[in-house]
XYZ file of N, CA and C in Angstrom:
444
model
N 98.623 33.122 136.762
C 99.188 32.761 135.552
C 100.322 31.663 135.495
N 101.163 31.926 136.583
C 102.405 30.855 136.772
C 102.231 29.923 136.685
N 100.983 29.495 137.762
C 100.636 27.903 137.732
C 99.922 27.286 136.602
N 99.515 28.154 135.644
C 98.768 27.782 134.793
C 99.921 27.408 133.267
N 100.718 28.465 133.293
C 101.665 28.357 132.290
C 102.522 27.213 132.159
N 102.893 26.768 133.430
C 104.015 25.648 133.127
C 103.811 24.773 134.428
N 103.917 23.592 134.368
C 104.086 22.675 135.357
C 105.101 21.163 134.946
N 105.284 20.496 135.581
C 106.467 19.330 135.225
C 105.564 18.415 134.287
N 104.080 18.289 133.855
C 103.450 17.637 133.092
C 103.084 18.270 131.520
N 103.676 19.749 131.404
C 102.981 20.574 130.460
C 103.500 20.135 129.344
N 103.202 20.195 127.937
C 103.102 19.555 126.622
C 103.013 20.669 125.787
N 103.912 20.465 124.469
C 103.706 21.755 123.726
C 102.869 22.300 123.289
N 101.726 21.635 123.260
C 100.570 21.686 122.525
C 99.843 22.767 123.943
N 100.186 22.076 125.194
C 99.708 23.409 126.375
C 100.372 24.371 126.260
N 101.286 24.677 126.188
C 102.233 25.822 126.170
C 101.639 26.492 124.941
N 101.295 26.186 123.596
C 100.605 26.791 122.632
C 99.387 27.573 123.002
N 98.749 26.443 123.601
C 97.286 27.035 124.235
C 97.237 28.225 125.110
N 97.914 27.971 125.988
C 98.446 29.093 126.748
C 98.731 30.397 126.271
N 99.813 30.369 125.247
C 100.417 31.657 124.453
C 99.173 32.205 124.144
N 98.184 31.668 123.505
C 96.881 32.589 123.158
C 95.888 32.979 124.276
N 96.324 32.093 125.474
C 95.521 33.054 126.734
C 96.381 34.004 127.250
N 97.766 34.416 126.947
C 98.307 35.376 127.549
C 98.439 36.482 126.537
N 98.005 36.131 125.039
C 97.757 37.279 124.627
C 96.676 38.111 124.665
N 95.526 37.320 125.154
C 94.630 38.117 125.704
C 94.446 38.480 126.880
N 95.317 38.481 127.630
C 95.466 38.840 129.066
C 96.486 39.874 129.368
N 97.181 39.981 128.027
C 98.701 40.956 127.638
C 98.277 41.655 125.914
N 97.682 42.720 126.296
C 97.286 43.070 125.027
C 98.602 44.002 124.603
N 98.518 44.268 123.150
C 99.580 45.244 122.483
C 101.091 44.860 122.948
N 101.528 46.003 123.614
C 102.909 46.560 124.094
C 103.089 45.286 124.967
N 102.229 44.974 125.861
C 102.670 44.034 127.188
C 103.204 42.668 126.447
N 102.062 42.423 125.576
C 102.669 40.879 125.209
C 103.872 40.990 124.028
N 104.126 42.063 123.576
C 105.055 41.775 122.710
C 106.832 42.019 123.764
N 106.609 42.496 124.930
C 107.597 42.721 125.932
C 107.788 41.054 126.684
N 106.516 40.552 126.567
C 106.371 39.144 127.114
C 106.756 38.038 125.867
N 106.901 38.082 124.896
C 107.118 37.352 123.670
C 109.065 37.572 123.663
N 109.404 38.810 124.084
C 110.802 39.029 123.864
C 110.938 38.528 124.989
N 110.483 38.683 126.298
C 111.266 37.795 127.496
C 111.323 36.486 127.351
N 110.493 35.866 126.732
C 110.468 34.603 126.426
C 111.501 33.969 125.580
N 111.781 34.975 124.075
C 112.621 34.527 123.129
C 114.097 35.166 123.003
N 114.199 36.521 123.690
C 115.646 36.951 124.041
C 115.772 37.602 124.740
N 117.399 37.943 125.004
C 117.646 38.893 126.478
C 117.176 40.253 126.561
N 116.655 40.784 127.077
C 115.776 42.203 127.301
C 116.596 42.921 128.109
N 117.237 43.743 127.776
C 118.168 44.450 128.686
C 117.626 45.437 129.633
N 118.161 45.388 131.114
C 117.293 46.300 132.096
C 118.712 46.701 132.823
N 118.575 47.405 134.117
C 119.659 47.743 135.106
C 119.055 46.790 136.414
N 120.263 46.329 137.027
C 120.151 45.626 138.316
C 120.622 46.397 139.279
N 119.434 47.123 140.274
C 120.038 48.021 141.595
C 120.994 47.400 142.181
N 122.064 48.062 142.544
C 122.892 47.573 143.490
C 122.741 47.868 145.162
N 123.075 47.097 145.731
C 122.605 47.918 147.328
C 123.883 49.089 147.599
N 124.683 49.347 147.145
C 125.552 50.510 147.376
C 125.265 51.832 146.984
N 123.823 51.679 146.177
C 123.263 52.850 145.633
C 124.276 53.743 144.411
N 124.894 52.691 143.681
C 125.714 53.317 142.861
C 124.926 53.037 141.503
N 125.316 53.217 140.007
C 124.653 53.049 138.779
C 124.588 51.372 138.975
N 122.971 51.430 138.166
C 122.910 49.689 138.144
C 123.500 49.037 137.361
N 123.870 47.924 137.664
C 124.741 46.930 136.603
C 123.312 46.507 135.394
N 123.820 46.870 134.520
C 123.417 46.430 133.166
C 123.093 44.842 133.232
N 122.236 43.915 132.866
C 121.847 42.984 132.976
C 120.624 42.145 131.993
N 121.056 41.189 131.541
C 119.908 41.102 130.464
C 118.939 39.588 131.165
N 118.023 40.150 130.729
C 116.501 39.602 131.673
C 115.603 38.337 130.547
N 115.223 37.563 131.303
C 114.694 36.424 130.234
C 113.703 35.973 131.414
N 112.254 35.311 130.722
C 111.398 34.676 131.453
C 111.793 33.544 131.143
N 111.952 32.316 132.010
C 112.528 30.978 132.135
C 111.545 30.137 132.819
N 111.691 28.520 132.055
C 110.871 27.527 132.940
C 111.918 27.020 133.703
N 111.926 26.894 134.728
C 112.975 26.006 135.588
C 112.243 24.941 136.537
N 112.352 23.894 136.307
C 111.690 22.625 136.919
C 110.347 22.865 137.322
N 109.546 23.102 136.230
C 108.063 23.382 136.347
C 107.737 24.927 136.545
N 108.290 25.744 136.947
C 108.198 26.829 137.669
C 108.798 28.267 136.619
N 107.736 29.253 136.613
C 108.291 30.096 136.089
C 109.068 31.395 136.618
N 110.171 31.761 136.077
C 111.207 32.637 136.716
C 111.467 33.803 135.686
N 111.654 35.058 136.444
C 112.343 36.099 135.444
C 113.885 36.056 136.062
N 114.818 35.729 135.058
C 116.111 35.451 135.355
C 116.961 36.271 134.812
N 118.371 36.216 135.433
C 119.487 37.076 134.535
C 120.628 36.524 134.692
N 121.927 36.675 134.324
C 123.074 36.175 134.921
C 124.025 37.173 135.930
N 124.088 36.347 136.836
C 124.863 37.305 137.786
C 126.207 36.774 138.284
N 126.386 37.366 139.099
C 128.100 36.497 139.541
C 128.480 35.169 139.502
N 127.255 34.476 140.329
C 127.320 33.419 140.624
C 126.301 32.346 139.706
N 126.706 32.674 138.180
C 125.816 32.353 137.379
C 124.294 32.942 136.981
N 123.467 32.177 136.506
C 121.906 32.379 136.355
C 121.372 32.523 137.696
N 120.524 33.576 137.880
C 120.005 34.026 139.069
C 118.510 34.473 138.556
N 117.716 34.207 139.594
C 116.412 35.067 139.005
C 115.424 34.921 140.560
N 114.112 35.169 140.266
C 112.946 35.747 141.081
C 112.007 34.352 140.495
N 111.481 33.544 141.407
C 110.496 32.688 140.903
C 109.291 33.101 141.101
N 108.093 33.715 139.960
C 107.152 34.552 139.541
C 105.975 34.186 140.397
N 105.959 32.780 140.723
C 105.107 32.243 141.452
C 105.192 33.000 143.257
N 106.182 33.095 143.618
C 106.409 33.415 144.993
C 106.307 34.960 145.336
N 106.371 35.582 143.844
C 106.449 36.933 144.081
C 105.175 37.307 144.850
N 105.520 38.216 146.224
C 104.432 38.361 147.183
C 104.148 40.226 147.003
N 104.957 40.846 146.169
C 104.733 42.247 146.093
C 105.737 43.016 145.037
N 104.965 43.876 143.975
C 105.628 44.617 143.207
C 105.751 45.976 143.641
N 106.600 46.700 143.678
C 106.941 47.914 144.059
C 107.057 49.151 143.066
N 107.063 50.393 142.812
C 107.232 51.162 141.681
C 108.605 51.645 142.761
N 109.339 52.203 142.178
C 110.742 52.719 143.065
C 111.228 54.178 142.450
N 112.229 55.040 142.877
C 112.524 55.890 141.986
C 114.271 55.716 142.156
N 114.888 56.053 141.374
C 116.634 55.559 141.382
C 116.778 56.565 142.395
N 118.195 56.097 143.395
C 118.899 56.894 144.422
C 119.544 58.168 143.588
N 120.159 58.662 144.260
C 120.921 60.394 143.194
C 121.840 59.589 143.170
N 122.691 58.432 143.569
C 124.217 58.168 142.652
C 123.761 57.478 141.356
N 122.406 56.646 141.404
C 122.111 55.793 140.236
C 121.543 56.808 139.217
N 120.740 57.804 139.493
C 120.411 58.891 138.535
C 121.421 59.775 138.047
N 122.454 60.108 138.845
C 123.406 60.921 137.997
C 123.990 60.140 136.936
N 124.440 58.761 137.525
C 125.179 57.700 136.435
C 124.352 57.561 135.127
N 122.903 57.344 135.579
C 121.984 57.370 134.321
C 121.794 58.536 133.562
N 121.940 59.672 133.808
C 122.105 60.912 132.959
C 123.036 61.097 132.463
N 124.571 60.634 133.051
C 125.680 60.733 132.280
C 125.619 59.741 131.223
N 124.613 58.941 131.023
C 124.798 57.837 129.634
C 125.519 56.547 130.107
N 125.459 56.136 131.422
C 126.407 55.025 131.619
C 125.602 53.793 131.830
N 124.206 54.227 132.140
C 123.599 52.713 132.318
C 122.678 52.582 131.122
N 121.480 51.884 130.809
C 120.956 51.319 129.759
C 119.845 52.155 128.771
N 119.775 52.489 127.693
C 118.630 52.770 127.167
C 119.113 54.446 126.610
N 117.926 54.897 125.759
C 118.314 56.203 125.601
C 117.998 57.380 126.489
N 117.180 57.001 127.322
C 116.565 58.238 128.274
C 117.115 58.064 129.551
N 117.110 58.839 130.195
C 117.471 58.771 131.300
C 116.726 57.947 132.569
N 117.647 56.645 133.273
C 116.494 56.152 133.787
C 116.307 56.147 135.719
N 115.241 56.496 135.822
C 115.106 56.794 137.409
C 113.425 56.147 137.634
N 113.468 55.052 136.936
C 112.173 54.135 137.089
C 112.361 53.244 137.666
N 112.016 52.593 138.652
C 112.566 50.929 139.344
C 111.544 50.228 139.459
N 111.244 48.987 139.650
C 110.695 47.843 140.175
C 111.396 47.116 141.191
N 111.047 46.939 142.005
C 111.301 46.486 143.264
C 110.633 45.012 143.303
N 110.928 43.935 143.084
C 110.224 42.579 143.107
C 110.921 41.606 144.340
N 109.430 41.690 145.340
C 109.934 40.983 146.628
C 109.072 39.878 146.784
N 110.271 38.755 146.850
C 109.636 37.522 147.276
C 110.143 37.365 149.053
N 109.571 36.035 149.761
C 109.980 35.970 151.081
C 111.068 36.038 151.291
N 112.264 35.435 150.524
C 113.243 35.063 150.631
C 114.650 36.092 150.212
N 113.752 36.910 148.976
C 114.970 37.668 148.648
C 114.174 38.883 147.767
N 114.942 40.243 147.671
C 114.197 41.259 146.724
C 115.317 41.651 145.685
N 114.615 42.181 144.494
C 115.421 42.100 143.171
C 114.808 43.649 142.811
N 115.755 44.499 142.752
C 115.133 45.871 141.889
C 115.813 46.136 140.529
N 114.737 46.028 139.830
C 115.221 46.614 138.251
C 114.993 47.780 137.870
N 115.957 48.345 137.120
C 116.004 50.056 136.573
C 115.546 50.040 135.384
N 114.524 50.487 135.063
C 114.467 51.008 133.549
C 114.361 52.495 133.075
N 114.280 52.519 131.789
C 114.741 53.846 131.342
C 113.495 54.966 131.197
N 112.395 54.252 131.239
C 111.058 55.527 131.247
C 109.784 54.913 132.188
N 109.067 55.889 132.616
C 107.883 55.015 133.225
C 107.088 54.540 132.551
N 106.904 54.491 131.287
C 106.350 53.841 130.214
C 106.267 52.458 130.400
N 107.896 52.116 130.032
C 108.643 50.873 130.293
C 108.361 50.039 131.348
N 108.777 50.782 132.645
C 108.297 50.592 133.606
C 107.147 49.866 133.894
N 105.985 50.313 133.795
C 104.625 50.149 133.704
C 104.308 48.701 132.744
N 104.953 48.579 131.602
C 104.800 47.352 130.943
C 105.294 46.174 131.845
N 106.541 46.419 131.977
C 107.476 45.524 132.804
C 106.532 44.839 134.223
N 105.789 46.187 134.947
C 104.911 45.813 135.919
C 103.635 45.036 135.466
N 103.046 45.477 134.472
C 102.059 44.875 134.039
C 101.953 43.324 133.514
N 103.347 43.148 132.843
C 103.458 41.598 132.514
C 103.894 40.856 133.800
N 104.916 41.355 134.572
C 105.187 40.673 135.776
C 104.032 40.146 136.567
N 103.049 41.203 136.808
C 101.612 41.164 137.662
C 100.955 39.928 136.998
N 100.521 39.927 135.797
C 99.973 38.850 135.150
C 100.466 37.683 135.306
N 101.463 37.497 135.165
C 102.329 36.202 135.002
C 102.522 35.589 136.394
N 102.926 36.439 137.388
C 102.845 36.366 139.019
C 101.430 35.917 139.395
N 100.387 36.149 138.682
C 99.049 35.755 139.222
C 98.844 34.472 138.669
C-alpha cells in the first residue's frame, strides 16, 4: 500500500481515490486509527533500550519525499520508520520494569500497557508500547496494510 499511496508525482485526486481504497482495506476501527494517524498526533509509548518505562510519544503517518513513514518527535527532531522498508512486525510483551511503570500509571492510557509492536527495518528497530491487546491488534493491522 505504501508504494500506491504516495510517490513524488502523486496528486490530490490520487490521494482522494487512494483513501477510498484504504477504507476498503481497513474496515471499521482500523480505518479510524489510520485517519487519526494521518490527521492528528496519536499517543503511545516508545520502548527504551534500558527496559525502563516507555517514553510517551505522539505518532503520525507522514509523507516524506514521496515515501510513507510512521513518525514521532525524538531527541534529535522528527524520527520515523519508512513503512515501505518495514520487513517484520512482531508482537512483544513489556519488560518487568515497563510493566511496573505502566501499572503505576506512569505510562499512557487508562489500562495497564504491556502490549508492544516491534517494527523492524534493515537499519533500525522501534518498539511501540500500547495499552491493550485490542489496540495493539489495530496498530498491527494498519501498519501491515500500509507496509504492503
